PDB file of C-alpha atoms in Angstrom:
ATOM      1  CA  UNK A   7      22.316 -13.122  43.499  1.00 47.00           C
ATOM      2  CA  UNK A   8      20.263 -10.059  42.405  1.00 49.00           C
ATOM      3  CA  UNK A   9      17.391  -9.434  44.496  1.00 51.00           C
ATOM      4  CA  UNK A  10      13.946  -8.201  42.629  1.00 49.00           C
ATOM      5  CA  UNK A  11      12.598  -8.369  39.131  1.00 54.00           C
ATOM      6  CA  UNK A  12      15.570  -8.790  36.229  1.00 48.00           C
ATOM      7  CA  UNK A  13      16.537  -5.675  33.761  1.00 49.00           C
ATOM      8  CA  UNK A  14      14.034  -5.972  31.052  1.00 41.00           C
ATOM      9  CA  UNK A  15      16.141  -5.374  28.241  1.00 40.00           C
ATOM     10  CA  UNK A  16      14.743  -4.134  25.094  1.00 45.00           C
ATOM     11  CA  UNK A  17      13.559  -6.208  22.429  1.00 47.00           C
ATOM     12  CA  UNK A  18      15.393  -4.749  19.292  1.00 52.00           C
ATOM     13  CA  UNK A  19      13.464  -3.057  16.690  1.00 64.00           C
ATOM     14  CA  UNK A  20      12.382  -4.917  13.997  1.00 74.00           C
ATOM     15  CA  UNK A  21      12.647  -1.603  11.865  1.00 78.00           C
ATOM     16  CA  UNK A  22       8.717  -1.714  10.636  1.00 81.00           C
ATOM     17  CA  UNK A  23       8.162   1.591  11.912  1.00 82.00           C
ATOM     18  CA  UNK A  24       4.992   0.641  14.010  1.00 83.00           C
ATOM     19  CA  UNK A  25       4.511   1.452  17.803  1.00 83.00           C
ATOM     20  CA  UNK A  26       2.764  -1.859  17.667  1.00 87.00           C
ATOM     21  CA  UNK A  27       4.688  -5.145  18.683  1.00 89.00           C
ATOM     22  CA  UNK A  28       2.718  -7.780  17.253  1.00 89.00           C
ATOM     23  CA  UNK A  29       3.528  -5.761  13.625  1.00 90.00           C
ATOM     24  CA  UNK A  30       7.180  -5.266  14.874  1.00 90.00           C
ATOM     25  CA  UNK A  31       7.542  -8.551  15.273  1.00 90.00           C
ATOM     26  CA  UNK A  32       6.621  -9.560  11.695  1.00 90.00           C
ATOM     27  CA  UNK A  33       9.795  -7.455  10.294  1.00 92.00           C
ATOM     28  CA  UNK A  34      13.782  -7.880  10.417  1.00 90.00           C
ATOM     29  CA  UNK A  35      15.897  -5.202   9.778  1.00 89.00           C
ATOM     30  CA  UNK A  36      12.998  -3.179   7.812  1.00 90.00           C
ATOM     31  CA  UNK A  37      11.950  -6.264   6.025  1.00 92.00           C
ATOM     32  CA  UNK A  38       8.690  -8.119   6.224  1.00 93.00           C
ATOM     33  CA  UNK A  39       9.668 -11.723   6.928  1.00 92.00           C
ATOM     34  CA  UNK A  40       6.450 -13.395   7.822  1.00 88.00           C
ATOM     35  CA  UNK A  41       3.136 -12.859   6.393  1.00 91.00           C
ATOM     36  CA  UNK A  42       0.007 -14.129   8.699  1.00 88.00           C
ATOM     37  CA  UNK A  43      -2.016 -16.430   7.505  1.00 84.00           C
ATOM     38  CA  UNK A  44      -6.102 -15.736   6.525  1.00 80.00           C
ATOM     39  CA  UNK A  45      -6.835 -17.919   9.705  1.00 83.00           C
ATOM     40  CA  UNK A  46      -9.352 -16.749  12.162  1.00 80.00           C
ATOM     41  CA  UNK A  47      -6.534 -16.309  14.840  1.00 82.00           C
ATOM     42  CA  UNK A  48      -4.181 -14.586  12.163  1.00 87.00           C
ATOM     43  CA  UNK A  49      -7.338 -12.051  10.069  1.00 90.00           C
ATOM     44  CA  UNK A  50      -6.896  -9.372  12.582  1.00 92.00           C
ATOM     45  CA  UNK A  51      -3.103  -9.080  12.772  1.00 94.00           C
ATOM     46  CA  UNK A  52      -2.969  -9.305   8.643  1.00 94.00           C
ATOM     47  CA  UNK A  53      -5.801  -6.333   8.407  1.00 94.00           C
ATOM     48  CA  UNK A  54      -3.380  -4.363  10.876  1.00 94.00           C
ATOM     49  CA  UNK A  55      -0.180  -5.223   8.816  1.00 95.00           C
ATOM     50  CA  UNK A  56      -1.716  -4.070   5.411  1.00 96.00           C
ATOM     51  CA  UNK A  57      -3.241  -0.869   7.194  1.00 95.00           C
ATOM     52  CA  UNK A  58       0.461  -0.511   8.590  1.00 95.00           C
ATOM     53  CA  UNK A  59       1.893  -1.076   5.389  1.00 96.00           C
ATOM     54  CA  UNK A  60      -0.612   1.049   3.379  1.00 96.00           C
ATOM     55  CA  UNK A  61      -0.022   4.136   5.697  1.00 93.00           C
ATOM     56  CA  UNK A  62       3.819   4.134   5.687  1.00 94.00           C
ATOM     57  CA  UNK A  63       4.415   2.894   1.994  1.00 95.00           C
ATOM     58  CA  UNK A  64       2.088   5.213   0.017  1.00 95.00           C
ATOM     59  CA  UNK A  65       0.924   8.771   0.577  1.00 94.00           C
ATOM     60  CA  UNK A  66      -2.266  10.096   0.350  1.00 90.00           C
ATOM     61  CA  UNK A  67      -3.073  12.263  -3.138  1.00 87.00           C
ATOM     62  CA  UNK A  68      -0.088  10.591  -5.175  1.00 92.00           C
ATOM     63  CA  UNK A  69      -0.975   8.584  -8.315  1.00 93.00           C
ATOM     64  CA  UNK A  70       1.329   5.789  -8.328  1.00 95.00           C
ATOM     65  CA  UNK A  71       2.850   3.786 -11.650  1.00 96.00           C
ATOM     66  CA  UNK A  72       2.699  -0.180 -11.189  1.00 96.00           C
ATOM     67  CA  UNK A  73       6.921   0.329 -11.339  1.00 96.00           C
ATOM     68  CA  UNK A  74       6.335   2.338  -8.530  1.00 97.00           C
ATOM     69  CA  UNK A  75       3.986   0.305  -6.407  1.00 97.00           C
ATOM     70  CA  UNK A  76       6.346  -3.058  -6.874  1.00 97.00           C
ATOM     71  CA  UNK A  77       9.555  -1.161  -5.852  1.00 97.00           C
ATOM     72  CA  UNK A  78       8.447   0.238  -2.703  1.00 97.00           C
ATOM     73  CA  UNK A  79       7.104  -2.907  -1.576  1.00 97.00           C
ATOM     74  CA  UNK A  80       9.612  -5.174  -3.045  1.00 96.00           C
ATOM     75  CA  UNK A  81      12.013  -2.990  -0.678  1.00 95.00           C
ATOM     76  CA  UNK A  82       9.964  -4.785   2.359  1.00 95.00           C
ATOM     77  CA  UNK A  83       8.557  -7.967   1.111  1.00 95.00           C
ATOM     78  CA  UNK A  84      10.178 -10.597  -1.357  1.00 95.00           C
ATOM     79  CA  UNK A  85       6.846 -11.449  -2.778  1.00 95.00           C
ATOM     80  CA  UNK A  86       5.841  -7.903  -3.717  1.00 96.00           C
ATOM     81  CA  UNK A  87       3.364  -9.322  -6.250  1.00 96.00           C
ATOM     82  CA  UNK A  88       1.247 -11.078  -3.716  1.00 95.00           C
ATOM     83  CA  UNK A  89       1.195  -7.993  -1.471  1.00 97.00           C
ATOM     84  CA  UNK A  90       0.546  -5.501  -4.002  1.00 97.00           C
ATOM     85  CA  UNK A  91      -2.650  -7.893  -4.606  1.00 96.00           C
ATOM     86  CA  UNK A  92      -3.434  -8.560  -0.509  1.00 95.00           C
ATOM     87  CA  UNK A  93      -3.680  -4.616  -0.670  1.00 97.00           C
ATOM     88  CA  UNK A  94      -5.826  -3.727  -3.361  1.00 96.00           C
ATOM     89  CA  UNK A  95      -8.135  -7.077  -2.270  1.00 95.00           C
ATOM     90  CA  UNK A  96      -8.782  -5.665   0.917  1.00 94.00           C
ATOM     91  CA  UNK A  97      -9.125  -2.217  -0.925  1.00 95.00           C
ATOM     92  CA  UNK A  98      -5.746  -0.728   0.906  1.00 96.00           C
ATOM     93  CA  UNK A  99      -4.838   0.311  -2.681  1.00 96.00           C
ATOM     94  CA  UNK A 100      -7.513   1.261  -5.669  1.00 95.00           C
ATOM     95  CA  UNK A 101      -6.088   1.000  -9.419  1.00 94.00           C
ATOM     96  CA  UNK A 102      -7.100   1.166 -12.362  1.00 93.00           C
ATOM     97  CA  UNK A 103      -8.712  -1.622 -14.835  1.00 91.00           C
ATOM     98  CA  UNK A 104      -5.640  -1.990 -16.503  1.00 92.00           C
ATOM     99  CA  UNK A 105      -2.989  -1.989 -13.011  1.00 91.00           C
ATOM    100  CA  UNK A 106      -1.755   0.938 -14.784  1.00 93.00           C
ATOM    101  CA  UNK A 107      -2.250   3.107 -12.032  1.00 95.00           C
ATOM    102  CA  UNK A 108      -2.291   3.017  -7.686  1.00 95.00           C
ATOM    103  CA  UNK A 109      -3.120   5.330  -5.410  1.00 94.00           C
ATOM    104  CA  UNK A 110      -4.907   5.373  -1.928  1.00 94.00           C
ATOM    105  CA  UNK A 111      -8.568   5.033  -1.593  1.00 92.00           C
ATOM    106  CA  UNK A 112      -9.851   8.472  -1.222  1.00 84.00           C
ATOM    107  CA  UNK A 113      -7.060   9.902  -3.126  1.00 73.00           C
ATOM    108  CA  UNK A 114      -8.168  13.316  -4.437  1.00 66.00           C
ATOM    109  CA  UNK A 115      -7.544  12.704  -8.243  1.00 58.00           C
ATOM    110  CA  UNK A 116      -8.864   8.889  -7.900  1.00 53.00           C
ATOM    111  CA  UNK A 117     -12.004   9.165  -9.630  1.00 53.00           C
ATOM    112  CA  UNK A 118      -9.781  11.096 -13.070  1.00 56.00           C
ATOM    113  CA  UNK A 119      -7.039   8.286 -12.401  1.00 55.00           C
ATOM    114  CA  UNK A 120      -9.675   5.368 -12.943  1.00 53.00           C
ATOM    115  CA  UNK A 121     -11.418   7.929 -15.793  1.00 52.00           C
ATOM    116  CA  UNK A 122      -7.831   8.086 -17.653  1.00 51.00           C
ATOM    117  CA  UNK A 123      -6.777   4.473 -16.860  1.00 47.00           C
ATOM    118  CA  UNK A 124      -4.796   4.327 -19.580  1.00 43.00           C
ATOM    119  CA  UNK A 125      -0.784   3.605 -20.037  1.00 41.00           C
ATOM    120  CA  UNK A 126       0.583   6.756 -20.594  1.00 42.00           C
ATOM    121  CA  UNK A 127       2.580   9.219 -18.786  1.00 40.00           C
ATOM    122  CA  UNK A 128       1.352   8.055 -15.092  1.00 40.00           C
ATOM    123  CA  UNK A 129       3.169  11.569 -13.548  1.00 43.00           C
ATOM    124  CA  UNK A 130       0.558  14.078 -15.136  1.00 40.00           C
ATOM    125  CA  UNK A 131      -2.805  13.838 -14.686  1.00 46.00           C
ATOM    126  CA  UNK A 132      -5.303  15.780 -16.671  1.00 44.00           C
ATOM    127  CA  UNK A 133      -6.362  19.232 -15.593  1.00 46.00           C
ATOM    128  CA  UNK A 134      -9.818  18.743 -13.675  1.00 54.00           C
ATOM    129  CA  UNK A 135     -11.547  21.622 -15.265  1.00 50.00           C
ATOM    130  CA  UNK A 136     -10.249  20.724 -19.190  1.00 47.00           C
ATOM    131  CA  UNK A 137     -11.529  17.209 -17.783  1.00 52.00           C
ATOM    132  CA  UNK A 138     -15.189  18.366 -17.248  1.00 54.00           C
ATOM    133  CA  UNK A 139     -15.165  19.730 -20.476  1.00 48.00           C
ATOM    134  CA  UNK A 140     -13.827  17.358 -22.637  1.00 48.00           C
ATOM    135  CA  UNK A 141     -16.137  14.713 -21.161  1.00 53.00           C
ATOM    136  CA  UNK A 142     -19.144  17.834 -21.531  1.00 56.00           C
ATOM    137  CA  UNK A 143     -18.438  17.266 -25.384  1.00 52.00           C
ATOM    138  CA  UNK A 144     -17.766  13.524 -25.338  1.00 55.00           C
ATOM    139  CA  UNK A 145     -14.462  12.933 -25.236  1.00 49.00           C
ATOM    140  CA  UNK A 146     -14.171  10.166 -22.323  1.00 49.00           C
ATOM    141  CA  UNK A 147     -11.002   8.405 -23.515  1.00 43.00           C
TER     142      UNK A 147
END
């Protein structure tokens, strides 16, 4: 018989990237297997797991296509569609009018991605200055 406290052996990694083990333990093998609930007990952990997934999904200045959005969560989460919406709800994402166009709140082009929410070409955006002056003469759209 072993004398003392037993080996703690290491939980394994859940592969979600976060230092935190409540968030760990939502993941398997890099995938998001269990969503909490909007229950009192549950509200914190979900606002920690959509920060979490926010911060390590998306970068910060990057404009990204809908196509874009659904494939890098659809890589962690079967129901992409419902977390693409728990993160723009809880204003994790912003977009455009049209879902055209995602991007982190305070993103530096933000304000010309909503301006130019239009389908289009969702790599270029328009350059700020020729921006200001189009809209100086009335050309919003």
């Amino acid at each position: 018989m072993t004398k003392g406290p037993f080996p703690v052996r290491p939980r394994p990694d859940g592969g979600s990237g976060s230092s935190d083990p409540a968030i760990d333990r939502l993941y398997r093998d890099g995938r998001l297997v269990s969503m909490p609930t909007m229950k009192a007990r549950n509200r914190a952990l979900r606002e920690m797991l959509l920060s979490h997934i926010a911060r390590t999904r998306f970068e910060p200045d990057v404009i990204y296509t809908e196509g874009q959005v659904n494939r890098r969560l659809a890589a962690i989460f079967d129901d992409h569609v419902a977390l693409r919406r728990y993160l723009v709800e809880t204003g994790r994402l912003d977009r455009t009018r049209d879902g055209a166009r995602y991007w982190l709140p305070g993103t530096e082009q933000s304000a010309e991605a909503r301006h130019f929410g239009k389908s289009g070409d969702e790599q270029t955006l328009p350059n700020p200055a020729l921006t200001q002056k189009l809209c100086q003469y009335g050309y919003n759209e």
